[in-house]
Structures are given as C-alpha cells and as structure tokens.
Coordinates of C-alpha atoms in Angstrom, one line a residue:
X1 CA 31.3 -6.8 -7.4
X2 CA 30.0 -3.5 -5.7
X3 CA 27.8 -3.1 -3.1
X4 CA 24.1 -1.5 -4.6
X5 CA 23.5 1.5 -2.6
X6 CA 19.9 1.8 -1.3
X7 CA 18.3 4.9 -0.2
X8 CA 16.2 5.5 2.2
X9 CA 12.2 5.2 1.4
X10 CA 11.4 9.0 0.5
X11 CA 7.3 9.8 1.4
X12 CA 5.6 11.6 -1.2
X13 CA 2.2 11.5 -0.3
X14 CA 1.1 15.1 0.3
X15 CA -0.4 15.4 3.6
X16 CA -0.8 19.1 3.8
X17 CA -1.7 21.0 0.3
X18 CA 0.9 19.7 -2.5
X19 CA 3.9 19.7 0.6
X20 CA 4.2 16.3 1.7
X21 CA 5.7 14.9 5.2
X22 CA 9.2 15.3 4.4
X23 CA 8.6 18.8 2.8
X24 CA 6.7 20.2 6.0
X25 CA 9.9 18.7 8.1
X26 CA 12.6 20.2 5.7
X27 CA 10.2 23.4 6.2
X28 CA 10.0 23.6 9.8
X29 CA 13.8 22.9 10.4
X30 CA 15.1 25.5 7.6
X31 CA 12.4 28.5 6.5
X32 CA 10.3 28.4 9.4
X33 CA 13.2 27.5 12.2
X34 CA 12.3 29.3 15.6
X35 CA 8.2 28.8 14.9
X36 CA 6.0 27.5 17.7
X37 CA 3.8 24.7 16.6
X38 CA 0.9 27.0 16.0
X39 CA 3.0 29.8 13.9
X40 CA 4.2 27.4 11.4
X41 CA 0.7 25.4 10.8
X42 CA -0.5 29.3 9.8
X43 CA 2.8 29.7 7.8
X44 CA 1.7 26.5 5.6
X45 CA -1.5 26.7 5.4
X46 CA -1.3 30.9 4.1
X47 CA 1.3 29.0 1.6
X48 CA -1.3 26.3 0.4
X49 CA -4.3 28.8 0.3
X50 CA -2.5 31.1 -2.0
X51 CA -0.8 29.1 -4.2
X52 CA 2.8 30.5 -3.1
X53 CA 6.0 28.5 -2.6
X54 CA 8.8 29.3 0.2
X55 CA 11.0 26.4 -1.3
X56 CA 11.2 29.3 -4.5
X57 CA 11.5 32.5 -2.8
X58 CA 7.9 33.7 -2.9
X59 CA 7.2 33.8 0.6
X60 CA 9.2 33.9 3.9
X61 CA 8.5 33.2 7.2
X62 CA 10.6 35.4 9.7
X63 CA 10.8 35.3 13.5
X64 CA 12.0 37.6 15.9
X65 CA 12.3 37.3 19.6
X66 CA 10.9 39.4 21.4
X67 CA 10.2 39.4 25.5
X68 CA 7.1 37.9 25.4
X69 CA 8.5 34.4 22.7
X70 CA 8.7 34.4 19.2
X71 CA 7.3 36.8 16.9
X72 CA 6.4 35.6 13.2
X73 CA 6.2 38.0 10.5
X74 CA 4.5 36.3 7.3
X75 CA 6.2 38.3 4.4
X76 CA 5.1 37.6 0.4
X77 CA 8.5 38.6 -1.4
X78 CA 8.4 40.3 -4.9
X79 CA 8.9 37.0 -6.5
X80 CA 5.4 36.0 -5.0
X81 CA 3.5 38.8 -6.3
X82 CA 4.7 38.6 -9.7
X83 CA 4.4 34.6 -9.9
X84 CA 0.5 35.4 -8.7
X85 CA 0.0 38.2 -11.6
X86 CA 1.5 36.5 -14.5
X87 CA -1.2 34.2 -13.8
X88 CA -3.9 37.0 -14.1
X89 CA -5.3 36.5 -17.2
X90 CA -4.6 39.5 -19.2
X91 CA -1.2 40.0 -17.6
X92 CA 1.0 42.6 -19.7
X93 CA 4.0 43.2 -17.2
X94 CA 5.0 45.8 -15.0
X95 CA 7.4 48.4 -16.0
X96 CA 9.4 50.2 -13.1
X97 CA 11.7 52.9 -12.8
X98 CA 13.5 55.0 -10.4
X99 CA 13.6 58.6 -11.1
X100 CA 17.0 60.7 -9.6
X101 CA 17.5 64.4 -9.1
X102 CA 19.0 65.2 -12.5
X103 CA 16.0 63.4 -14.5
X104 CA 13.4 64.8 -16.3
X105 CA 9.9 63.9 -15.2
X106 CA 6.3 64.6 -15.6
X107 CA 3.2 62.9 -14.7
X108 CA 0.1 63.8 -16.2
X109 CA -3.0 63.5 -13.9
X110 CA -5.4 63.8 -16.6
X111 CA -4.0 62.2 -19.1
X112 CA -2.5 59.8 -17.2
X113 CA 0.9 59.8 -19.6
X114 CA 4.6 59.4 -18.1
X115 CA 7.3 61.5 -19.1
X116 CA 10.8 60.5 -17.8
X117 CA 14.0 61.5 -19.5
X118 CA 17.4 60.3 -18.0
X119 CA 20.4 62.8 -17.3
X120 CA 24.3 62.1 -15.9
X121 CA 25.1 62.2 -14.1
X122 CA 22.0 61.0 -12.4
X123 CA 22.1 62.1 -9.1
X124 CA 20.4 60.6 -5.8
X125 CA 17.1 59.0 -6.3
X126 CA 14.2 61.3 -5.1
X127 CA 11.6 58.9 -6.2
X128 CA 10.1 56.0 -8.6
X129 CA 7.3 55.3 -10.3
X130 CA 5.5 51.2 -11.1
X131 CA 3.1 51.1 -14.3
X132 CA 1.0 47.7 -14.1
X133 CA -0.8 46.2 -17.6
X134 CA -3.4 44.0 -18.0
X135 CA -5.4 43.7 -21.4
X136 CA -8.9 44.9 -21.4
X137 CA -7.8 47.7 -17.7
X138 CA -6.4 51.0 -17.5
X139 CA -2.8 51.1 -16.5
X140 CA -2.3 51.4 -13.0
X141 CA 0.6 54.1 -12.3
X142 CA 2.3 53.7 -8.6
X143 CA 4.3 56.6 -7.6
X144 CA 6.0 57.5 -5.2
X145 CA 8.7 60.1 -3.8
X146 CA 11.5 58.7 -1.7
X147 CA 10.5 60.2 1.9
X148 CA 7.4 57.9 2.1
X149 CA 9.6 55.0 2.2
X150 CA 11.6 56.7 4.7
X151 CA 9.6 54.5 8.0
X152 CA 11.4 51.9 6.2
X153 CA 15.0 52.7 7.4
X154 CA 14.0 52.3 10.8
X155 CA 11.9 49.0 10.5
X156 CA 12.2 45.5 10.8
X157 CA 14.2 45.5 7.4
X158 CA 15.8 48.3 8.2
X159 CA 19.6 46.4 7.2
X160 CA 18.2 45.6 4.1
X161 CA 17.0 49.6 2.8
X162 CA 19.8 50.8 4.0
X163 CA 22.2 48.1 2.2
X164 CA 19.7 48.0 -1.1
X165 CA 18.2 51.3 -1.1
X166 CA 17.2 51.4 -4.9
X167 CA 16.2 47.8 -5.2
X168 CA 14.2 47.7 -2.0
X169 CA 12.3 50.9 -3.3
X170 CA 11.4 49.5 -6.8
X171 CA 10.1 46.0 -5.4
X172 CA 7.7 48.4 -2.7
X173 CA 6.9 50.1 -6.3
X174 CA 5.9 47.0 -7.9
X175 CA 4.3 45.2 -4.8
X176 CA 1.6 48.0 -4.7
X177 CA 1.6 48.3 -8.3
X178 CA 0.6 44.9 -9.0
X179 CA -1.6 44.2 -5.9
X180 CA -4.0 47.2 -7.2
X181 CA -4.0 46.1 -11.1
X182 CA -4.0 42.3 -10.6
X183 CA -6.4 41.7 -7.6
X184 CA -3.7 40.1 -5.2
X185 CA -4.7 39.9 -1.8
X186 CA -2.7 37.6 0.5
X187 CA -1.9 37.0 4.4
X188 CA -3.6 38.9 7.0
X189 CA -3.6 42.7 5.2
X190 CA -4.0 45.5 6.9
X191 CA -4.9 48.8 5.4
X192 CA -2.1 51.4 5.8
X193 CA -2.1 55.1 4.6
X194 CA -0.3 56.4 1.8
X195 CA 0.4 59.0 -0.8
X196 CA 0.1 56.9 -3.8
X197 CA -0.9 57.9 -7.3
X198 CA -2.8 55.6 -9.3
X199 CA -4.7 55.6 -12.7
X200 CA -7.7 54.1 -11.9
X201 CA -8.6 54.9 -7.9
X202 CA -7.3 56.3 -4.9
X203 CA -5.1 53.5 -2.9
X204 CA -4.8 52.4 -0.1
X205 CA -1.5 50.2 0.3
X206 CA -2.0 46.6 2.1
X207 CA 0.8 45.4 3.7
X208 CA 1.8 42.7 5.9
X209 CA 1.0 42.2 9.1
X210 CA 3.4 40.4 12.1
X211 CA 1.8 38.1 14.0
X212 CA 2.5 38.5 18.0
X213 CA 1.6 34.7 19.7
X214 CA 0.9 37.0 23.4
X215 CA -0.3 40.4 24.3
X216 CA 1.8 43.0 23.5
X217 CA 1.6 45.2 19.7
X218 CA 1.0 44.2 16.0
X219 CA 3.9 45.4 14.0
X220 CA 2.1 46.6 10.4
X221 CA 4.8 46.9 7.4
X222 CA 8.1 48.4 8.9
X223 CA 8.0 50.3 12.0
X224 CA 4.3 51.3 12.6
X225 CA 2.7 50.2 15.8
X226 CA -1.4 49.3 16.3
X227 CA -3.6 48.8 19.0
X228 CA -3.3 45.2 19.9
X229 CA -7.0 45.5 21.6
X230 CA -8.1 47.0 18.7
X231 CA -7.2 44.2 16.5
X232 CA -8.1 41.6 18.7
X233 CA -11.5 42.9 18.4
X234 CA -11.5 43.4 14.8
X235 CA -10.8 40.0 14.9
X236 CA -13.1 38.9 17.1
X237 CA -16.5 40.5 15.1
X238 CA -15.0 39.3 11.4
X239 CA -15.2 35.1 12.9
X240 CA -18.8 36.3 14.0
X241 CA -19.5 37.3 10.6
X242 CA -17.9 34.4 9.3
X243 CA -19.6 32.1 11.4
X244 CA -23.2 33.9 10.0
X245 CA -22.0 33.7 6.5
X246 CA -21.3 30.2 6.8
X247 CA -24.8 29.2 8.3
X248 CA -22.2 27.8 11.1
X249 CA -23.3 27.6 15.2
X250 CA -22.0 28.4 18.3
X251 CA -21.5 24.7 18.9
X252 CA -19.6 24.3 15.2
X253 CA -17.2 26.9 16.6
X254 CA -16.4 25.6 20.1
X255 CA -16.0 22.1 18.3
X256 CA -13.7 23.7 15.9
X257 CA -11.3 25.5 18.9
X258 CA -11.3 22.4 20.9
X259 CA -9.6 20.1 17.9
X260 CA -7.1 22.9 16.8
X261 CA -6.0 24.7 20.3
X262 CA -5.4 22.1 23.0
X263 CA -9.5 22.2 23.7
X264 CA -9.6 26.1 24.3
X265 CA -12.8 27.9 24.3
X266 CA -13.3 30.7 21.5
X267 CA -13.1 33.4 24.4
X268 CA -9.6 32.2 25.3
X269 CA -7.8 32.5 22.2
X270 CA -5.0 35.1 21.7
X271 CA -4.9 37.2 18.4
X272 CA -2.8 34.9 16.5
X273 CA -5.0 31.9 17.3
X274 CA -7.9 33.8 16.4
X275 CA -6.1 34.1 13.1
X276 CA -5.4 30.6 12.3
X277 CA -9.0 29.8 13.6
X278 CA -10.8 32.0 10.9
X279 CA -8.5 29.9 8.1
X280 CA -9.7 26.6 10.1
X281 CA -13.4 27.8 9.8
X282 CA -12.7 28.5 5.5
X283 CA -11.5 25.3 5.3
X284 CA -14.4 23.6 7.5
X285 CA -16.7 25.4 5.3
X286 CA -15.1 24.1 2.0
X287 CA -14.9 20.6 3.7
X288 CA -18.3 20.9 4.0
X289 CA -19.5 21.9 0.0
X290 CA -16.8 19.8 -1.5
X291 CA -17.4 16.9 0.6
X292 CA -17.4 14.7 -2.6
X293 CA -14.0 15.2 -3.3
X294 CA -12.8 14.0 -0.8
X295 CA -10.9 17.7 0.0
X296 CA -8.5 17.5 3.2
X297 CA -8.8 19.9 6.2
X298 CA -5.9 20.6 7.7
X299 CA -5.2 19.4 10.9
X300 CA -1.8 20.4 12.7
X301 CA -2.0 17.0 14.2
X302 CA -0.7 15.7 11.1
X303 CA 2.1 18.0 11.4
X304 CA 3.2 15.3 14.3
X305 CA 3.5 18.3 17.2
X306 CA 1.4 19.7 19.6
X307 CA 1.0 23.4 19.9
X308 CA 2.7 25.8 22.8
X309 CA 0.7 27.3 25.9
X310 CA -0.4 30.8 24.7
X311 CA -1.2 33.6 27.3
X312 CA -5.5 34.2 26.8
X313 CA -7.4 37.1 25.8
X314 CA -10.8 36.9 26.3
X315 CA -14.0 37.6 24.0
X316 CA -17.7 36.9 23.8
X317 CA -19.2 35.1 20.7
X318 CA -23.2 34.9 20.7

C-alpha cells in the first residue's frame, strides 16, 4: 500500500496587492535578491499600483553595489508597456522598423506619411522609426537616428546594446512610442531630452529613474547623471503639495513617517524614502475614500522585516 504524499500547506491569501506571502518571499529571494527592506517594499508596491507583473517579465528590479550599499534601479521592460497598452481601449498595435544605410526612406512632416523601402544588402542600421495606433487618435510616429541611442553603450545596460544592438534599439522605439500614444506613465519618471519626432506633439521621453538609498547621484536612463540635491528637493515640495491636495496635516504626515521608517521624522528621510513615503501618503489617501471596502494599506511590517539604517538628509515641511 503506498504512502500518500502530503504537501505542505501553501498560503494564498494575498497580503500585499494580488501577491500573497509566499509570492512576496519567492520575490525577495529571486527578482528582487540584494534589496534592502525598504527597496523591495517600493519594488512591490510600484508592481501593485500599476498593474505590472515581475513573475511575467514586465518589470525588473535590478541592484547594483555601489560604495555607499545597494543601488535599485526599477526598470518596466517592453513586455510591460505593451501588456499596459493593449489594455488601452482603442489599442491598434505598434508597428516598428529599423531603417539601414542602403534603405529608402522618407518622412513627411506635414503629412505625417512613412515611406520606407528595403535594399540588400542592407547595410548598418542608421536609425528606426515606432508608429503607435489607437482608434479615434492620430498615429504617433517615434523616430529616431542611431547616435541618440549612443549614451546607451556606455550605461548601465551597456552589455546588453552592445550584444543586442538592433533589438535594444526597436524596444527604446516602441517604449516611447507607446508611452506618448497610450497614456503610460509608471515608476518615478523623469523628464529627459531628446530628438524625437512625433505626429501629434513635441516629446519629451520619460525614462526610468535609479533609486540611490544614501547621498550620492540619481542615475536617469543609461549614463546621465543629476543633481541629487536637486531632486531631493523636487521631492521634497511635490509631498507638500500632496499633503495640500489631500486636505492632509503636518501631524497626518509625521504619523505616517513614524509607522513606515523606524519613527523618523519627515526632515530625516533620504531621497529614496521620500519616494516610498509619497506612495504611502496615495495609499493613506485612498484608505481614507474607500474606507468601505475594506481597501488594504500597505504596511512593510507585513512583509515580516524591518527596514535598514539610511544616512539622513534633512528638509522642512510647514
């Protein structure tokens, strides 16, 4: 007679979002392995506030060490856009193409028409263009010559141009493409310049931003460098706004920091924390209009850790 195997109880409660206990462990010891406490409770909760899942390839979670810890770089991969603008209503697709130094090709400002014939041998690619549908819009046409991406070679990801040129180029293509034509705005995006031409508007490419726990520099896309003071101020004025908007108080704020950051004070939060507080404060808010359904805020205490000692910046909230 054989033995009935038994397996071991399996939770599947969510606790945070739709990822349950088991989920948020499997997370922390596989995608997000090298976090800090605090890194990967923003990692989730940018993953539960827009919709996206690491466990299929639409957003990773990379850390670098650097001299002053672990830096976290929250990146939304081109399986993440596209799962988020398929469910734009009046999604039509995204067309992209690489064009190569023996190809034909025109664009036509005013008329806004594409003309792209193909010749072998090809040649090296000197550029590519994205077109993004939607029903009811204008087409919104990303292009782009190959020495814009150039910054790239020399980034964080620089392994990954250099190894996958082409296909690294047409997923930038269709990243901006589809962020302009379908409304996608994720993470913590910061503007960044660019010589991209559009249908509709001039653009302004939001890209990624790595989050630095300590002082030191914010890392924006591949290879560009910002103030770090700069930011933290930036930073600083949107919570104030934030807290206004939300008919919040001083009091509502300094309760808030305490629970999340080891009972910190709002002036002695570092950038990063400053980040995770402002999601804390959205979800506070919502907690707060949707009392009646019972809506969970997310606590990191229920990620069963505590969070790291940061270095503090300082700041003044009235």
């Amino acid at each position: 007679m054989s033995k009935q195997t038994q397996l071991a109880p399996v939770n599947t409660q969510a606790v945070v979002g739709n990822f349950t206990q088991t989920e948020l462990d499997t997370l922390k010891a596989t995608i997000a392995r090298g976090t800090t406490n605090e890194q990967f409770a923003l990692f989730v909760q940018t993953c539960v506030n827009s919709g996206l899942n690491p466990f299929l390839n639409h957003i990773h979670c990379i850390v670098y060490n650097g001299k002053e810890g672990p830096t976290m770089s929250i990146q939304i991969a081109v399986e993440g856009i596209l799962y988020l603008a398929r469910r734009t209503e009046g999604y039509k697709g995204i067309d992209c193409q690489l064009v190569h130094e023996n190809d034909e090709f025109k664009f036509n400002a005013k008329t806004k028409e594409i003309t792209h014939e193909i010749g072998f041998p090809r040649g090296k690619v000197i550029g590519g263009y994205a077109i993004a549908k939607r029903e009811g819009f204008d087409d919104v046409v990303v292009i782009m010559e190959t020495n814009e991406v150039e910054h790239m070679l020399k980034g964080r990801n620089a392994h990954m141009w250099k190894e996958w040129f082409n296909d690294m180029f047409k997923k930038h293509l269709m990243k901006r493409a589809a962020k302009l034509q379908y409304g996608i705005e994720i993470a913590e995006d910061e503007p960044v310049s660019g010589n991209t031409l559009d249908a509709t508007a001039s653009y302004e490419p939001r890209q990624r931003i790595d989050i630095t726990p300590d002082v030191g520099r914010i890392e924006v896309n591949e290879g560009e460098v910002v103030d770090m003071a700069a930011e933290l101020k930036k930073k600083q004025d949107e919570i104030k706004q934030q807290m206004q908007r939300y008919n919040m108080t001083t009091n509502d704020l300094n309760q808030l920091t305490a629970k999340h950051f080891n009972n910190k004070k709002p002036n002695e939060l570092t950038l990063q924390q400053l980040v995770a507080l402002s999601k804390f404060i959205d979800m506070e808010h919502q907690n707060r209009q949707s009392s009646a359904q019972k809506q969970e805020t997310f606590d990191p205490e229920n990620l069963q850790f505590s969070f790291d000692e940061f270095e503090q910046e300082s700041f003044n909230i009235e």
